[in-house]
mmCIF file of C-alpha atoms in Angstrom:
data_model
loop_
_atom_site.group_PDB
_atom_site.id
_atom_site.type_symbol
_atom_site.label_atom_id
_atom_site.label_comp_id
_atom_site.label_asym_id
_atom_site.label_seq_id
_atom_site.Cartn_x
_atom_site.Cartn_y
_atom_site.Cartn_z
ATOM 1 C CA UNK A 1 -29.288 -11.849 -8.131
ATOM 2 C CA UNK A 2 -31.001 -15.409 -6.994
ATOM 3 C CA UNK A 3 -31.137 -16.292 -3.684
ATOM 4 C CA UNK A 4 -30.014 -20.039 -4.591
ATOM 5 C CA UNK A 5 -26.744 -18.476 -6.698
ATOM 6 C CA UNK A 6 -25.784 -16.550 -3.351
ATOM 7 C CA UNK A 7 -26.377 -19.527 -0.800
ATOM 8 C CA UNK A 8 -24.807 -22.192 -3.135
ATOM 9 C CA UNK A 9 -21.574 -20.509 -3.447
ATOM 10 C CA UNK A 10 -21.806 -18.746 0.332
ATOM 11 C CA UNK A 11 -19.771 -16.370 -0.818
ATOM 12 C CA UNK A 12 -20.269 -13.011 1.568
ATOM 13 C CA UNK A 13 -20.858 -13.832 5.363
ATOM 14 C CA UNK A 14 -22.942 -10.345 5.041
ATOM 15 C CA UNK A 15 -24.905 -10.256 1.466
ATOM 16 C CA UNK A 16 -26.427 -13.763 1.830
ATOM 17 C CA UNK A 17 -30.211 -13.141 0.447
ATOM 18 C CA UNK A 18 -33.520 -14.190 1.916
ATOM 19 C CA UNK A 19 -32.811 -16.370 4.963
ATOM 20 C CA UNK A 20 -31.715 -13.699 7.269
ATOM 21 C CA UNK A 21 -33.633 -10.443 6.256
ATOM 22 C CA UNK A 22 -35.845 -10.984 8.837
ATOM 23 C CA UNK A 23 -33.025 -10.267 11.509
ATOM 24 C CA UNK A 24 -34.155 -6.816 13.440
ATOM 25 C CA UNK A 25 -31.914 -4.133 14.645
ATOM 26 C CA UNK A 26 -29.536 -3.916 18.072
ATOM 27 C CA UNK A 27 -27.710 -1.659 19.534
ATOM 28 C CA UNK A 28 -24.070 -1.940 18.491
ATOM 29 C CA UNK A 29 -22.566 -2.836 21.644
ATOM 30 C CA UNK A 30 -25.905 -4.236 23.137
ATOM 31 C CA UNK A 31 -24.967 -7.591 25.390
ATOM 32 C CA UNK A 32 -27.583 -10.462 24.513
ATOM 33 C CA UNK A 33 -29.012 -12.207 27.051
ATOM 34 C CA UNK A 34 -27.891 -15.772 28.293
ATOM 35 C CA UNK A 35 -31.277 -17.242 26.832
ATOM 36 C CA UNK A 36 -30.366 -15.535 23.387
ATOM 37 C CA UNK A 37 -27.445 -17.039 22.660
ATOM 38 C CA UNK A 38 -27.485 -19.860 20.253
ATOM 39 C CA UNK A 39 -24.551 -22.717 21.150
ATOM 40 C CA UNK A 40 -21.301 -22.522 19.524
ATOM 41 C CA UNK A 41 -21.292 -23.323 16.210
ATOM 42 C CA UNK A 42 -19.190 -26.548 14.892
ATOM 43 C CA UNK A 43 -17.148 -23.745 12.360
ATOM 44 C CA UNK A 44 -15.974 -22.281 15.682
ATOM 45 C CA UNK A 45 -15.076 -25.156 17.732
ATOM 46 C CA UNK A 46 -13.742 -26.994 14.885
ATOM 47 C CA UNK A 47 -11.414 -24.383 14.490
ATOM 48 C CA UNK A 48 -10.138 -23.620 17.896
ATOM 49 C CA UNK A 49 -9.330 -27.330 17.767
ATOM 50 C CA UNK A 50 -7.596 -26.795 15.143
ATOM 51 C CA UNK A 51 -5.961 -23.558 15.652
ATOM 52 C CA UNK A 52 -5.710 -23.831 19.786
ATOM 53 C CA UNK A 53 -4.882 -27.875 19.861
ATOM 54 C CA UNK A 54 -8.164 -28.382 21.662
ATOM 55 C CA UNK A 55 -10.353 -30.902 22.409
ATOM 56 C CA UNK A 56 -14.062 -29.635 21.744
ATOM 57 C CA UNK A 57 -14.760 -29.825 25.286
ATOM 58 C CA UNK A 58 -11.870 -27.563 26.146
ATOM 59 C CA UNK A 59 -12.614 -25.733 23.290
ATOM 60 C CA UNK A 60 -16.664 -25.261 24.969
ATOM 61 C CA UNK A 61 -15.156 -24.566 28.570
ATOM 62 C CA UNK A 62 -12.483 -21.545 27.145
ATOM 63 C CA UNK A 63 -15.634 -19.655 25.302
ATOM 64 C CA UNK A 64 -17.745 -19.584 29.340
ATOM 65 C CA UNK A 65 -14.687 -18.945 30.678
ATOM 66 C CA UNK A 66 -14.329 -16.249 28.253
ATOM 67 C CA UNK A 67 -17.607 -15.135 28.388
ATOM 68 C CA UNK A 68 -17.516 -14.573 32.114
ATOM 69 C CA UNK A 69 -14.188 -12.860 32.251
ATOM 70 C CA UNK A 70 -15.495 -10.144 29.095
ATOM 71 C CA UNK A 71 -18.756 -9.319 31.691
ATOM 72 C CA UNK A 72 -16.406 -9.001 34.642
ATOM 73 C CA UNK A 73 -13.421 -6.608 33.145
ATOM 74 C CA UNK A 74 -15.619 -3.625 33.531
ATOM 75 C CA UNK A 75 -16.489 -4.439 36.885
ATOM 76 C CA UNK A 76 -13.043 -4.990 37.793
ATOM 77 C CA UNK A 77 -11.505 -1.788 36.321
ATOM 78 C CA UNK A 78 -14.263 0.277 38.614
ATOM 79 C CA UNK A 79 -12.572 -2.097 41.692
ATOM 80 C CA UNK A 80 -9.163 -1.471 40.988
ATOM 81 C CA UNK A 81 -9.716 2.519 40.267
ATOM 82 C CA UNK A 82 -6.860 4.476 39.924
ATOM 83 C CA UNK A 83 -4.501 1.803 40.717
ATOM 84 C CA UNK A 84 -5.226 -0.197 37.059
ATOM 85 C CA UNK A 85 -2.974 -1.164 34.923
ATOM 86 C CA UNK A 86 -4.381 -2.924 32.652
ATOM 87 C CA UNK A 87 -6.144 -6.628 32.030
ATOM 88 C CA UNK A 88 -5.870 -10.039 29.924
ATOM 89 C CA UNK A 89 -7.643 -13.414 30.089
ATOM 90 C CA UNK A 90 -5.260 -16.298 31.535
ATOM 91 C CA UNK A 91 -6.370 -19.657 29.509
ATOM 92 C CA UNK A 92 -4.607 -21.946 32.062
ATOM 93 C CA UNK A 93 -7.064 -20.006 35.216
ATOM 94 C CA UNK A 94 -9.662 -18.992 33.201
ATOM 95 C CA UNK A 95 -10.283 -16.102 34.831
ATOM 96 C CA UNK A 96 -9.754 -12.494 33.999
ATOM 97 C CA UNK A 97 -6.502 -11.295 35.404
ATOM 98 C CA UNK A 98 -6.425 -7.293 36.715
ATOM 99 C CA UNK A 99 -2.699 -5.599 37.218
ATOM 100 C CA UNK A 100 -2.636 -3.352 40.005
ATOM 101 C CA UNK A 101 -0.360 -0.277 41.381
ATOM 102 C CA UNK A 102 -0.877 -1.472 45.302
ATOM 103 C CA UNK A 103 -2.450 -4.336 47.329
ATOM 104 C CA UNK A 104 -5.201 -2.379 48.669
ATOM 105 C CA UNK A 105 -7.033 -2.570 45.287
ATOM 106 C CA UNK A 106 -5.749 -5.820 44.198
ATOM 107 C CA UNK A 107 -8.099 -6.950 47.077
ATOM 108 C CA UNK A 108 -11.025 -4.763 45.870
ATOM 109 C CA UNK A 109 -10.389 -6.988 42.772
ATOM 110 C CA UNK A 110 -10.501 -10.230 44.011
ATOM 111 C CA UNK A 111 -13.360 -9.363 45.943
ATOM 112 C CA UNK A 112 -14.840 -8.238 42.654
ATOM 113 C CA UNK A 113 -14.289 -11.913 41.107
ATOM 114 C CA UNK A 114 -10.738 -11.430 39.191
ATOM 115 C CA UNK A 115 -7.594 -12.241 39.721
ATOM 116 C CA UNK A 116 -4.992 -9.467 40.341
ATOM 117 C CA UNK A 117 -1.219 -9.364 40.157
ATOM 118 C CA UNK A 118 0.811 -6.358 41.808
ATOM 119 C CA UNK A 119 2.908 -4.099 38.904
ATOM 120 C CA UNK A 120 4.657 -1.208 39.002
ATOM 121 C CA UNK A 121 3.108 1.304 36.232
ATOM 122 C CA UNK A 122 -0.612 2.338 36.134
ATOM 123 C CA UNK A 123 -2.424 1.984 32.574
ATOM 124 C CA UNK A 124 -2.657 5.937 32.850
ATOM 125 C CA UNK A 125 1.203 6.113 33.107
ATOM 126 C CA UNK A 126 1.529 3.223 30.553
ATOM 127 C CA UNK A 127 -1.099 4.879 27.634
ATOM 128 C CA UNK A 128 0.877 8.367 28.236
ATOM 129 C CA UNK A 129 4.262 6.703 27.358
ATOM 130 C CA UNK A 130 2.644 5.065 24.498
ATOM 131 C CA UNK A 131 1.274 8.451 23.488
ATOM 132 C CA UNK A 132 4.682 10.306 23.493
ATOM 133 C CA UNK A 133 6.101 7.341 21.261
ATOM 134 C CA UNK A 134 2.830 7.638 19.074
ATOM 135 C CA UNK A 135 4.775 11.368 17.802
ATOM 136 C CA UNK A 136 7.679 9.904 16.877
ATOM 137 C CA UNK A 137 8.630 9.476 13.449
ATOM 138 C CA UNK A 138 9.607 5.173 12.846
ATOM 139 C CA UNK A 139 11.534 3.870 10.471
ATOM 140 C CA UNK A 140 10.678 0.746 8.460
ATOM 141 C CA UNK A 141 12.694 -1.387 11.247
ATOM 142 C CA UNK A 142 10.261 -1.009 13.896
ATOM 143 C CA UNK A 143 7.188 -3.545 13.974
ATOM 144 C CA UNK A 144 4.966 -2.143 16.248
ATOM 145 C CA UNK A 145 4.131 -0.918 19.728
ATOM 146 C CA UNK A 146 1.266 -1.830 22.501
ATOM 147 C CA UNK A 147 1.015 -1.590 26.100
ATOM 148 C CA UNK A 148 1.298 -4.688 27.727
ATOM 149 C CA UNK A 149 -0.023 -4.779 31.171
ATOM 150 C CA UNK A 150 1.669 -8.258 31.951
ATOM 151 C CA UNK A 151 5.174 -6.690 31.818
ATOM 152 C CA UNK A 152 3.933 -3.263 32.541
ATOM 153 C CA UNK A 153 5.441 -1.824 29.904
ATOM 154 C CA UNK A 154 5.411 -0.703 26.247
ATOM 155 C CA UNK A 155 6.423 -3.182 23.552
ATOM 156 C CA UNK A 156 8.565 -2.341 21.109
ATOM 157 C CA UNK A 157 8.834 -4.889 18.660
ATOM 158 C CA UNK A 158 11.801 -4.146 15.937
ATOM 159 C CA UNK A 159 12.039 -6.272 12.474
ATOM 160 C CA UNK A 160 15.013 -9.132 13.962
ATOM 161 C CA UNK A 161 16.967 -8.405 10.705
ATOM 162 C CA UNK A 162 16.978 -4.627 11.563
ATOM 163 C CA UNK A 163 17.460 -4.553 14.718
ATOM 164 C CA UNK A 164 21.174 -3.171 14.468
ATOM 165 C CA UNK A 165 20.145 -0.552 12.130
ATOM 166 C CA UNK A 166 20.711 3.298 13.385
ATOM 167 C CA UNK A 167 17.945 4.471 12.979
ATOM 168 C CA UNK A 168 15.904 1.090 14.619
ATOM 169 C CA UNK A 169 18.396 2.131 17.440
ATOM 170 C CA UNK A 170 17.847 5.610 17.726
ATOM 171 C CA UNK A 171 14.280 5.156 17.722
ATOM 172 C CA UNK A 172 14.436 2.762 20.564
ATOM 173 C CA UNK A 173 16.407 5.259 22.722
ATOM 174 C CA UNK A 174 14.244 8.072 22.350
ATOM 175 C CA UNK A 175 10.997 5.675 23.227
ATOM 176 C CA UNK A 176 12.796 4.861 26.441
ATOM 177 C CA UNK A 177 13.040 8.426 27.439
ATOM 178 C CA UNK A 178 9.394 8.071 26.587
ATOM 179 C CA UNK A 179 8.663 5.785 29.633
ATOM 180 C CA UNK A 180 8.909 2.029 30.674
ATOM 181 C CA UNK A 181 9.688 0.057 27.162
ATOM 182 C CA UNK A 182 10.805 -3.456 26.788
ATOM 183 C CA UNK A 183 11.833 -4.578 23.321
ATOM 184 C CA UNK A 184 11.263 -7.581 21.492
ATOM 185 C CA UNK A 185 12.151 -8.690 17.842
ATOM 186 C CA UNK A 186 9.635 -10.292 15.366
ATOM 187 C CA UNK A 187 10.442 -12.013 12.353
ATOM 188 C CA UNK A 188 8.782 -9.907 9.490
ATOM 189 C CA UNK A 189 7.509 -6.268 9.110
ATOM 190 C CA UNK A 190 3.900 -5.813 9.191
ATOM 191 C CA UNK A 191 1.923 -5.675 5.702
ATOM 192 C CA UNK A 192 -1.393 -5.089 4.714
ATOM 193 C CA UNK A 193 -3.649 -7.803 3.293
ATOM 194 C CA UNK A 194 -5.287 -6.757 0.094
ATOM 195 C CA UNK A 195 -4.768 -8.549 -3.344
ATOM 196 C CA UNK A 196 -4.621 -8.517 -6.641
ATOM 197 C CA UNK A 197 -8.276 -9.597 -8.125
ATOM 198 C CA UNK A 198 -8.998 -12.858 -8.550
ATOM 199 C CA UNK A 199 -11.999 -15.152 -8.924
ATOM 200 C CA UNK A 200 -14.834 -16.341 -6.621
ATOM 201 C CA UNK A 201 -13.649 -13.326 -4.156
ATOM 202 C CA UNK A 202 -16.590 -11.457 -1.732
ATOM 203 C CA UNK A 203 -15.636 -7.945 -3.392
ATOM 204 C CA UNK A 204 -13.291 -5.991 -5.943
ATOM 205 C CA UNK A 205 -12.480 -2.494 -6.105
ATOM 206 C CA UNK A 206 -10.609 -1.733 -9.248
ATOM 207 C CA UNK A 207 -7.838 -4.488 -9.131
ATOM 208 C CA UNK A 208 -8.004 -4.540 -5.602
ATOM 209 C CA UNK A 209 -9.670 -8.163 -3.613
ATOM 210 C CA UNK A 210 -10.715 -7.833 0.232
ATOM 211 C CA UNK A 211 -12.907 -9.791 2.218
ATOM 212 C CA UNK A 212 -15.868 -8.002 3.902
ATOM 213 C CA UNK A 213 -15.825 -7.492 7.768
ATOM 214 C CA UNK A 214 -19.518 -6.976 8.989
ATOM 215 C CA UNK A 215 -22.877 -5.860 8.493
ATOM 216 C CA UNK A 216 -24.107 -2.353 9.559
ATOM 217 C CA UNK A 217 -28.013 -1.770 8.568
ATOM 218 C CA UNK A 218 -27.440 0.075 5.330
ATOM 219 C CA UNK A 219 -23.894 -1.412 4.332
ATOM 220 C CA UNK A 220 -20.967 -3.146 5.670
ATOM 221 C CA UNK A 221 -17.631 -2.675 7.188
ATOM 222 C CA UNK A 222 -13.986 -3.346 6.270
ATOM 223 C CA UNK A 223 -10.904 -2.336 5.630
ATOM 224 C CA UNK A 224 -9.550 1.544 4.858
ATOM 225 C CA UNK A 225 -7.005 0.458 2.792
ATOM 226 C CA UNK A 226 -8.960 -1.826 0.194
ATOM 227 C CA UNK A 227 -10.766 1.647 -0.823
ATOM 228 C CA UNK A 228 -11.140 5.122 -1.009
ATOM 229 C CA UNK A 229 -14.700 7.202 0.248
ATOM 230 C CA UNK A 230 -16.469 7.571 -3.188
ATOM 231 C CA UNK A 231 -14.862 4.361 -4.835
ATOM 232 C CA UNK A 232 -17.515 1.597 -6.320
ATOM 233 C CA UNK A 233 -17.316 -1.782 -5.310
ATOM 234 C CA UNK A 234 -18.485 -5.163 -7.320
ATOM 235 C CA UNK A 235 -19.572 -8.257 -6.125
ATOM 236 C CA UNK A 236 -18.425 -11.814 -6.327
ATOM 237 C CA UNK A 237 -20.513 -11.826 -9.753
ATOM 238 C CA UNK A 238 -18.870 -8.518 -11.313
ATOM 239 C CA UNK A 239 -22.481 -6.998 -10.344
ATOM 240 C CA UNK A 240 -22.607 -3.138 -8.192
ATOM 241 C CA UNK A 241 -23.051 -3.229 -4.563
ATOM 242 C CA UNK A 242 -22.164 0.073 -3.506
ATOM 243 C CA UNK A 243 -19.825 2.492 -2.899
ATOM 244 C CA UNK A 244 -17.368 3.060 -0.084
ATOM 245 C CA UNK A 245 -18.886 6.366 2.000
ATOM 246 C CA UNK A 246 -16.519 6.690 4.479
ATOM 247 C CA UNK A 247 -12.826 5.475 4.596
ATOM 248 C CA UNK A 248 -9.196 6.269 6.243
ATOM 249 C CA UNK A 249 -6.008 4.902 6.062
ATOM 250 C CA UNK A 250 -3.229 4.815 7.241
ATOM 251 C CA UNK A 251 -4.060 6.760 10.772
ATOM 252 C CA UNK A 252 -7.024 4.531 11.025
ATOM 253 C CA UNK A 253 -7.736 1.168 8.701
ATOM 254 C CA UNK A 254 -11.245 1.105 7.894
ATOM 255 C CA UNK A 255 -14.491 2.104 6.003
ATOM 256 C CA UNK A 256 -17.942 1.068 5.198
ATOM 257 C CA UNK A 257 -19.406 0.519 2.286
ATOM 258 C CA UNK A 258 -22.850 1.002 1.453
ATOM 259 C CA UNK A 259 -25.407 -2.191 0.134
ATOM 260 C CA UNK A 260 -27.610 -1.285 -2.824
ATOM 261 C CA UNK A 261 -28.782 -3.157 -6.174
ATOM 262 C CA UNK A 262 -30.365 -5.899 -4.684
ATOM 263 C CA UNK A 263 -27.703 -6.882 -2.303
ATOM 264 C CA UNK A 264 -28.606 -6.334 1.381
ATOM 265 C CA UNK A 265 -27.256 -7.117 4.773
ATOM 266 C CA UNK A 266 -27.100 -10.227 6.959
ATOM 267 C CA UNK A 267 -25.947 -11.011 10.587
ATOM 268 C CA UNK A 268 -23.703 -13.933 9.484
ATOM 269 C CA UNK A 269 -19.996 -14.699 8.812
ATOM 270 C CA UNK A 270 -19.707 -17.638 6.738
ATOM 271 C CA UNK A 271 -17.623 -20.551 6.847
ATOM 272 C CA UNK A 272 -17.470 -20.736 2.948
ATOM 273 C CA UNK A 273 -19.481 -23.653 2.252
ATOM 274 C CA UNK A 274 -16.995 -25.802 4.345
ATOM 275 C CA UNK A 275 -17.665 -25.022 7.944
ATOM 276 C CA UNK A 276 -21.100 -23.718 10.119
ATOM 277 C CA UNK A 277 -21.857 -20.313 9.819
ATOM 278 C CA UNK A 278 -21.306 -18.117 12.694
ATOM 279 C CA UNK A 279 -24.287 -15.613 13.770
ATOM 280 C CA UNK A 280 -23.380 -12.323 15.198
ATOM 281 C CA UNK A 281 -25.231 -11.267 18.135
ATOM 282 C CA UNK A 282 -23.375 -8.275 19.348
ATOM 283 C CA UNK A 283 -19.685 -6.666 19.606
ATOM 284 C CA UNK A 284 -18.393 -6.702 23.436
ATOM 285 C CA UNK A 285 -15.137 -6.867 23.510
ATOM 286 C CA UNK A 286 -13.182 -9.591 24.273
ATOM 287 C CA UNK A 287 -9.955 -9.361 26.459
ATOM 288 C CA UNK A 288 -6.417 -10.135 26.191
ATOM 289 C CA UNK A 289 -5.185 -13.625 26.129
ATOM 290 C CA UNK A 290 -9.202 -14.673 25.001
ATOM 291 C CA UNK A 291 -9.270 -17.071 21.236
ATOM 292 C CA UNK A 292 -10.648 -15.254 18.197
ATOM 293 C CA UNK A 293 -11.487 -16.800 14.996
ATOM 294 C CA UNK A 294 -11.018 -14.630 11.394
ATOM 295 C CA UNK A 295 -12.548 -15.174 8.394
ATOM 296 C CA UNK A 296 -11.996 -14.047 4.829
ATOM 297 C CA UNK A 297 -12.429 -14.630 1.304
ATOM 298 C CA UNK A 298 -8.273 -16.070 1.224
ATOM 299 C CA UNK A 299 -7.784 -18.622 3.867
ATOM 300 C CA UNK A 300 -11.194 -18.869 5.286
ATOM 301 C CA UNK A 301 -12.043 -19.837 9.026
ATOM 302 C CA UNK A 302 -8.718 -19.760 11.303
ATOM 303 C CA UNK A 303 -8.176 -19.302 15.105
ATOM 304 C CA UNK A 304 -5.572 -17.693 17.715
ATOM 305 C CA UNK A 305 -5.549 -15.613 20.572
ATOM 306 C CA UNK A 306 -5.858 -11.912 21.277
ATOM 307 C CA UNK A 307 -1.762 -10.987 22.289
ATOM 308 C CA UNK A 308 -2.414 -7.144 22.242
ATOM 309 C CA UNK A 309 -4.341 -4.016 22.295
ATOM 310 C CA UNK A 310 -3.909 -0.526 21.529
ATOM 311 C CA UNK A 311 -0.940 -1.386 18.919
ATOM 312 C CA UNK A 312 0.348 1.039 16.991
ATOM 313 C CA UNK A 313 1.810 -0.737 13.293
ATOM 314 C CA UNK A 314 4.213 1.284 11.510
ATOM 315 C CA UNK A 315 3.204 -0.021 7.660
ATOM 316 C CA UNK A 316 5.195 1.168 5.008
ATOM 317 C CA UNK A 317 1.911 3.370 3.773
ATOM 318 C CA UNK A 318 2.341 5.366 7.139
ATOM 319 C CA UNK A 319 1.261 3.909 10.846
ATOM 320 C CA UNK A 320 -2.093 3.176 11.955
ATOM 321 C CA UNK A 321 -2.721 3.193 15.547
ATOM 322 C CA UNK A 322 -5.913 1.567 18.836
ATOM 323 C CA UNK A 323 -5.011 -1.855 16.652
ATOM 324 C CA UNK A 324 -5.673 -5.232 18.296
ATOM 325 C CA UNK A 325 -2.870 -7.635 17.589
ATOM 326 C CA UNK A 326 -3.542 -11.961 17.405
ATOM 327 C CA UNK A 327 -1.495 -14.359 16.991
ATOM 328 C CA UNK A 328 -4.066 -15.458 13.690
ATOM 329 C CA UNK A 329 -2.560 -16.080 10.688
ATOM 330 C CA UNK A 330 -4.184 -14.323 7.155
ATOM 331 C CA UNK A 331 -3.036 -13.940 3.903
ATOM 332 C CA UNK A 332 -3.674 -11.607 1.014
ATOM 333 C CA UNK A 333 -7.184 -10.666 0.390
ATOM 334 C CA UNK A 334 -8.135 -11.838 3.617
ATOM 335 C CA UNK A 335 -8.202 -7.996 4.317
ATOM 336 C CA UNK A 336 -11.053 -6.393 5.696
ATOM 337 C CA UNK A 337 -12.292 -9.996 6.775
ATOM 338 C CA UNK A 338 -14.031 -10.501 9.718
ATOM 339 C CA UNK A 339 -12.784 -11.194 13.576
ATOM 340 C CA UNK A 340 -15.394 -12.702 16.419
ATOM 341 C CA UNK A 341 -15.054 -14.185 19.535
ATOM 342 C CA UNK A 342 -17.752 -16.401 20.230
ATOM 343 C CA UNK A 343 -20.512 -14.656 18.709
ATOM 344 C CA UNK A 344 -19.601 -11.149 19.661
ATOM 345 C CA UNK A 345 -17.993 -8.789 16.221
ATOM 346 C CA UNK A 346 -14.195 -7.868 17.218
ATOM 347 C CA UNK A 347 -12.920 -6.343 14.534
ATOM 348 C CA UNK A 348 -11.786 -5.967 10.580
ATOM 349 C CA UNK A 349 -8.531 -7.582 9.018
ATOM 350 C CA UNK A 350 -5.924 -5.280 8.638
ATOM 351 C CA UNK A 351 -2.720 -6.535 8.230
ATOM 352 C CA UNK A 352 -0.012 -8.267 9.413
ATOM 353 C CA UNK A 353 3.060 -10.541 9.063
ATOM 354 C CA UNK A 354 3.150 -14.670 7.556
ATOM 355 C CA UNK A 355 1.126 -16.921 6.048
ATOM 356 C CA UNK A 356 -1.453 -19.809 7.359
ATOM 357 C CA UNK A 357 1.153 -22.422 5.912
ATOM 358 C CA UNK A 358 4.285 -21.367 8.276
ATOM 359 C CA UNK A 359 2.407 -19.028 10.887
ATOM 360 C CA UNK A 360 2.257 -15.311 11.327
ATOM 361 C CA UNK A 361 0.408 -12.700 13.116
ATOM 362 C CA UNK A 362 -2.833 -10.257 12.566
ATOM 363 C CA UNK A 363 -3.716 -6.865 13.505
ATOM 364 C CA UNK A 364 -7.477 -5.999 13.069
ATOM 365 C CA UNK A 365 -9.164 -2.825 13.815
ATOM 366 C CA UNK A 366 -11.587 -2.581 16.611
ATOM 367 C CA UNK A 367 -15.160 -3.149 15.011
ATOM 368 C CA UNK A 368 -16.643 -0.603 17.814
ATOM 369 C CA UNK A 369 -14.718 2.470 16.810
ATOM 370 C CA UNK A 370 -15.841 1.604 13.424
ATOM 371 C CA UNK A 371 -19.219 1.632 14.352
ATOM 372 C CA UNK A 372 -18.581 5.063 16.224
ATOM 373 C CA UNK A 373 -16.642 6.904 13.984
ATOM 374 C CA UNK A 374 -19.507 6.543 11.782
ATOM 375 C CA UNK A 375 -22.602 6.111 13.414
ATOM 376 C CA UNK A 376 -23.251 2.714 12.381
ATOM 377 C CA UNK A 377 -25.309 -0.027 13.854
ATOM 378 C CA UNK A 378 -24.220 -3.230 14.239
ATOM 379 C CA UNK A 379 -26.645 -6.029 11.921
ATOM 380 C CA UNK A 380 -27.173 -8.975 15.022
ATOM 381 C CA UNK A 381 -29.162 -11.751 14.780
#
């Protein structure tokens, strides 16, 4: 494979040849330091201007403000102790906001540098709740569910069409015996993002096109459901890459596959020839309410916000649960596709509802549990 065939078409975000092989090894969740990282790149802030409606100073501000708020949350979880319940960025503060069970603590968090707001359900109590509704069986009405510290509650979100449905209903009931729930309606049930195989795509398994999510040394990661562990997977040239050595879904949605014949790793997700490339430099995770950007071999670079963690989906393969909800929009064979904030790794495209001509929204899988599950290292620049 020549290097100038892979950089010409900028194809894979993680198999580009040559430039980047020089990149060393970091810990997965390593934080670089202030003097490491590189400025935003113009794929990024031309896409939160797009995506967000921001100018590109706005656009600069949100990733510091960001930045700082993803260094404080631990610090501000120790603070509020026992009493948390739970955290998200505000955009229109800037600052990380902390929900608290009692006022003591929400001064211990203010003190710490975040804002806090009073609520009435610890995360403990919340992630229980969710738990209990986690072992009940849903039917192909209900959307999803999260906890969402804001409200203090768990979401249930139920397809708007179904809503009246019996069995939509009885679910509902028995999640309220579960704990605090408040239910919402959303306008499409939840589907993965694979497709069938067409040209100029990152990867192929059989008749099956995803996008891939991010190098690990040895391989990369994506999505479960674009492949099974032992399954080979081509290249954007027909050519062998690998084979997937680890994969689960539903349960879980993802997998790695390993990078052989010539093909090898690279700390980059690509803008596809038509936007900057983005490096990676690490995977801290960002918070709720921070933008995200997602890219993939379908619709390319587009932007949103983080609306949820710790989602379960109910797919029609079965549910897959610890999901991180946006409010990006993807389309088929997007799947598997990178998510980053800044230039820390989020997650892999999983699925979701929409399309990036009316609007939707994403679920990804958490890049760090990935990383864990496995025993992976993260490829940063």
């Amino acid at each position: 494979m020549r290097h100038a065939t892979v950089l010409r078409t900028g194809l894979s975000a993680l198999l580009l040849l040559g430039a980047w092989a020089a990149a060393g090894p970091s810990s997965a969740s390593a934080a670089p330091s202030d003097s490491a990282r590189a400025p935003a790149s113009a794929a990024l802030l031309t896409a939160m201007q797009r995506d967000l409606g921001l100018s590109e100073g706005q656009a600069r501000a949100r990733l510091a403000d960001e930045k700082a708020a993803t260094a404080l949350e631990p610090k501000a979880q120790r603070a509020a102790g026992s009493a948390y319940g739970g955290s998200w960025f505000d955009a229109k503060s800037g600052k990380l906001i902390v929900a608290v069970t009692n006022a003591e603590k929400a001064e211990a968090v203010r003190a710490a540098g975040a804002g806090a707001r009073l609520v009435e359900n610890s995360a403990e109590r919340l992630d229980a709740a969710k738990a209990r509704i986690d072992a009940l069986p849903a039917p192909a009405g209900v959307s999803s569910w999260h906890v969402d510290p804001a409200s203090s509650s768990v979401i249930v979100n139920v397809v708007a069409s179904e809503r009246r449905d019996n069995d939509v209903r009885s679910f509902v009931a028995k999640a309220r015996e579960a704990g605090p729930v408040t239910v919402k309606t959303t306008a499409e049930a939840p589907q993965t993002f694979a497709a069938g195989t067409v040209g100029g795509d990152p990867y192929y398994t059989g008749n099956v096109r995803c996008s891939i999510g991010f190098s690990v040394h040895g391989g990369f990661v994506t999505a479960g459901h674009c492949g099974g562990a032992g399954q080979s997977v081509r290249g954007w040239d027909g050519s062998a890459i690998g084979h997937f050595q680890g994969s689960s879904f539903p349960g879980n949605d993802y997998a790695w596959v390993n990078v052989a014949n010539g093909w090898w790793t690279v700390p980059v997700v690509l803008g596809w020839g038509t936007v900057s490339d983005q490096l990676v430099r690490g995977s801290n995770e960002a918070p709720i309410g921070a933008s995200i950007c997602r890219s993939g071999s379908t619709t390319r670079w587009h932007c949103g916000r983080v609306l949820a963690k710790n989602e379960t989906v109910n797919y029609s393969q079965g549910a897959v649960h610890q999901m991180t909800k946006t409010s990006v929009c993807a389309e088929g064979g997007d799947s598997g596709g990178s998510f980053i904030s800044g230039d820390q790794a989020q997650g892999v495209t999983s699925g979701g509802w929409g399309n990036c001509s009316g609007g939707g929204e994403t679920w990804y899988q958490p890049v760090n549990e990935i990383l864990n599950r496995y025993g992976l290292t993260l490829h940063t620049a």
